[in-house]
Amino acid sequence: MRNLTLLTDFYELTMMYGYFLQGKTDEVATFDLFFRPFDESNFCIAAGLEQAIEYVENLHFSDDDIDYLRSTKAFNEDFLNFLKDFKFTGTIRAIPEGTVVFPYEPLMIMTAPICQAQLVEAALLNIINFQTLIATKARRVCHAATPASVLEFGLRRAQGPDAAIYGARAAVIGGCSSTSNVLCAQMFDMPPKGTHAHSWVMSFPTELDAFMAYADTYPDNCLLLVDTYDTLGSGVPNAIKVFDYLKAKGHKPIGIRLDSGDLAYLSKQARVMLDEAGHTDCKIFASSDIDEYVLESLKQQDAKIDIYGVGTKMITSNNTPSLGGVYKLCNISSNGVETPKMKISDNPIKMTNPGIKTVFRLFGRDTNKAIADVICLVGETIDDTKPLTITHPVERWKTKEVVNFYAKELYDTVMVDGKRTYKSKSVYQLQKDCQASLDGFWDEYKRLSNPHDYKVDLSDNLYALKQRLILNERKGKGNEVQKGSSRVRPKRS
C-alpha cells in the first residue's frame, strides 16, 4: 500500500507545526467534510470512503519523509521527532458509499487530535470529492440510459492513472455495469469488458476478413465494430454475413458497435437490417462522446441501442469537472470543554454549521420514500410518534409539517481510536446500496433537469446555536458560545 502521508498541502504541515509550538497538540478537533450546492445535480452519490479509510490507516512519516521535511528548513527538530511516532488515533463517522447525500450534509465527520485532523484535509478532499463527483455523474448517465446498460470506457481520457482506476470504481457504484479498465477490474473483482478497435479492421485486407478473424477468435463473444468504412453500406452487411456464419456453426453472436455518425438514425437502420436477416437477438452497442444529455436526446428519437460505452464525458464529469467539497472545523474540545465553531462569511454559501452533528432522513411510513433530511446536533433525537415541523434553514418562514414518518440516522462509525470498524463491501454490493438509496426518493427529485427541491432542515437547536455564534461575532465576542452553553444535547420533539 502506498504511503500517501505527504499527499497534503504544505500549509497543513505548517499549521501542525504552529499547533505544536503553541502547545495545542492535545486539543481534539472535529471537522466536517461536505460539499456546497452546484448547478448540475441537486444531490450526490457518496463514494471514496474505502480509499479514504485506507489512507488514514496508513498514515505515518517515513525516514525519507522526515529528511525531506527537514530539507525545507520550515520545522525544528523537536517537531520532526514528534512526527516520527505520528499515527492516526481518532474517530471517523461517515455516510456509507452509495448513499444519496445533499449539500451541507457532512459525508465524513473527523474527530481527532488537532494535528491529525488537520493533516488529512487535503487528501481526504482529493479522494472523496473525485469519487463522489464521478459516482454522481455516472448515476445521471445511467439514469438517462435506462433501460439500456452503460459500460465505463474512460481510461484513455482520465486525468492520470489514479483518476482512471478510482473513477471507474466510482462509476460502477453509480450504476455502470462494468469497465474496460483491466487494472480496475482486477483490483475490484469485476469482469473487464471491451470489443475491438478500428485498427483491427484496418489491419486486414478487407472489413469482412477482419470480422471473420475476430469471429474465429471469439465465436461466443463476437461483437463487431461496424463504422470503420461505411456503417450501413458495408459494416452492418458484413457483420450479418459473419453472424450467419457463426449461427451455422452453433454459436450465438453478441451484436454490433456504432462509434460515430448519427447514432439514432444508424441504430434504427441497423436494427431493421439485423432483424430482417434473422438476428433479432443481436444487441446494438454505441459509444462516441456520450453523456446524459445525448442519451436523453437518443431516447426521444427512439434510438435502438441496448448498451452504451461512455468514456470522456463521464470520467471527467465534463460539465462540472470538480466537486465543491470542503473540510471545515466545527468543534474544539480542550480540557473537557466543548466549543462549537463556525465560519462566518459575507458570502452566505460559505457559512458553515457549528457543532458536532448528525443527519436524520425522514421517510413516509406508507411509501418508504424520503420526505426531508434534518441536520441535528449529535445527541438530539427525532420523535417520529408525532408530527414534526421542518423549517427552511435560511428562509425560516417556509415550513412543512411531516406526519406518519420514521427517521433513519445516516452515519456509520468507520474508525474508533484509530482502529477500523468499517467492513468493506464489493463494488457491486455498493452499486446495489446506491440503487436502494435512490429507490427511496420520488422520481421528481431524480430527474436530470429542474428537479424538485428536496428539503434539508436544521434542527431548532442547531439553528439557535448558529444564530448565537453569529450574534457573538457581531458583538466582538469571538466565534464561540457563552459560558455554560458550549454543548447542546437536547431532544428534538
PDB file of N, CA, C and O in Angstrom, residues 5 12-13 28 59 68 74 156 162 165 175 216 264 284 287 290 353:
ATOM      1  N   THR A   5       1.157   9.920   3.066  1.00  0.00           N
ATOM      2  CA  THR A   5       1.146  10.896   4.161  1.00  0.00           C
ATOM      3  C   THR A   5       1.532  12.288   3.684  1.00  0.00           C
ATOM      4  O   THR A   5       0.983  13.287   4.166  1.00  0.00           O
ATOM      5  N   GLU A  12      -0.971  22.554   5.636  1.00  0.00           N
ATOM      6  CA  GLU A  12      -1.432  21.640   6.678  1.00  0.00           C
ATOM      7  C   GLU A  12      -0.270  21.342   7.635  1.00  0.00           C
ATOM      8  O   GLU A  12      -0.438  21.296   8.863  1.00  0.00           O
ATOM      9  N   LEU A  13       0.913  21.156   7.069  1.00  0.00           N
ATOM     10  CA  LEU A  13       2.089  20.876   7.891  1.00  0.00           C
ATOM     11  C   LEU A  13       2.537  22.103   8.682  1.00  0.00           C
ATOM     12  O   LEU A  13       2.933  21.993   9.846  1.00  0.00           O
ATOM     13  N   VAL A  28      -8.636  18.369  20.821  1.00  0.00           N
ATOM     14  CA  VAL A  28      -9.312  17.472  19.889  1.00  0.00           C
ATOM     15  C   VAL A  28     -10.235  18.299  18.996  1.00  0.00           C
ATOM     16  O   VAL A  28     -11.077  19.060  19.492  1.00  0.00           O
ATOM     17  N   LEU A  59      -1.351   6.241   7.688  1.00  0.00           N
ATOM     18  CA  LEU A  59      -0.637   7.490   7.948  1.00  0.00           C
ATOM     19  C   LEU A  59       0.611   7.246   8.803  1.00  0.00           C
ATOM     20  O   LEU A  59       0.533   6.712   9.912  1.00  0.00           O
ATOM     21  N   TYR A  68      13.045  14.788   4.039  1.00  0.00           N
ATOM     22  CA  TYR A  68      12.580  15.789   3.082  1.00  0.00           C
ATOM     23  C   TYR A  68      12.043  17.025   3.802  1.00  0.00           C
ATOM     24  O   TYR A  68      12.372  18.165   3.431  1.00  0.00           O
ATOM     25  N   ALA A  74      11.657  24.433   7.353  1.00  0.00           N
ATOM     26  CA  ALA A  74      10.458  25.080   7.900  1.00  0.00           C
ATOM     27  C   ALA A  74      10.115  24.593   9.299  1.00  0.00           C
ATOM     28  O   ALA A  74       9.230  25.167   9.951  1.00  0.00           O
ATOM     29  N   ARG A 156      -8.590   6.094 -21.260  1.00  0.00           N
ATOM     30  CA  ARG A 156      -7.641   6.875 -22.061  1.00  0.00           C
ATOM     31  C   ARG A 156      -7.849   8.375 -21.943  1.00  0.00           C
ATOM     32  O   ARG A 156      -6.998   9.154 -22.369  1.00  0.00           O
ATOM     33  N   ASP A 162      -4.598   7.198 -11.469  1.00  0.00           N
ATOM     34  CA  ASP A 162      -5.492   7.093 -10.314  1.00  0.00           C
ATOM     35  C   ASP A 162      -6.910   7.513 -10.660  1.00  0.00           C
ATOM     36  O   ASP A 162      -7.882   6.895 -10.204  1.00  0.00           O
ATOM     37  N   ILE A 165      -8.532   4.632 -12.519  1.00  0.00           N
ATOM     38  CA  ILE A 165      -8.858   3.465 -11.689  1.00  0.00           C
ATOM     39  C   ILE A 165     -10.019   3.767 -10.751  1.00  0.00           C
ATOM     40  O   ILE A 165     -11.035   3.054 -10.724  1.00  0.00           O
ATOM     41  N   GLY A 175     -23.695   3.051 -11.032  1.00  0.00           N
ATOM     42  CA  GLY A 175     -24.653   2.329 -11.856  1.00  0.00           C
ATOM     43  C   GLY A 175     -24.106   1.648 -13.093  1.00  0.00           C
ATOM     44  O   GLY A 175     -24.820   0.872 -13.737  1.00  0.00           O
ATOM     45  N   ASP A 216     -13.676 -15.952 -35.513  1.00  0.00           N
ATOM     46  CA  ASP A 216     -12.964 -17.203 -35.262  1.00  0.00           C
ATOM     47  C   ASP A 216     -12.227 -17.160 -33.926  1.00  0.00           C
ATOM     48  O   ASP A 216     -12.054 -18.185 -33.261  1.00  0.00           O
ATOM     49  N   ALA A 264     -28.748   7.763 -33.549  1.00  0.00           N
ATOM     50  CA  ALA A 264     -30.180   7.445 -33.577  1.00  0.00           C
ATOM     51  C   ALA A 264     -30.558   6.845 -34.927  1.00  0.00           C
ATOM     52  O   ALA A 264     -31.163   5.759 -34.999  1.00  0.00           O
ATOM     53  N   ILE A 284     -27.258  -3.922 -30.087  1.00  0.00           N
ATOM     54  CA  ILE A 284     -26.581  -2.772 -30.695  1.00  0.00           C
ATOM     55  C   ILE A 284     -25.927  -1.978 -29.578  1.00  0.00           C
ATOM     56  O   ILE A 284     -26.584  -1.518 -28.642  1.00  0.00           O
ATOM     57  N   SER A 287     -21.017   3.954 -28.721  1.00  0.00           N
ATOM     58  CA  SER A 287     -20.099   4.828 -27.987  1.00  0.00           C
ATOM     59  C   SER A 287     -20.014   6.133 -28.771  1.00  0.00           C
ATOM     60  O   SER A 287     -20.861   6.394 -29.609  1.00  0.00           O
ATOM     61  N   ILE A 290     -20.568  10.359 -25.454  1.00  0.00           N
ATOM     62  CA  ILE A 290     -21.937  10.316 -24.937  1.00  0.00           C
ATOM     63  C   ILE A 290     -21.971  10.833 -23.504  1.00  0.00           C
ATOM     64  O   ILE A 290     -21.072  10.575 -22.705  1.00  0.00           O
ATOM     65  N   ASN A 353     -22.059  25.150   9.399  1.00  0.00           N
ATOM     66  CA  ASN A 353     -22.903  24.788  10.534  1.00  0.00           C
ATOM     67  C   ASN A 353     -22.023  24.328  11.688  1.00  0.00           C
ATOM     68  O   ASN A 353     -21.190  23.432  11.515  1.00  0.00           O
TER      69      ASN A 353
END
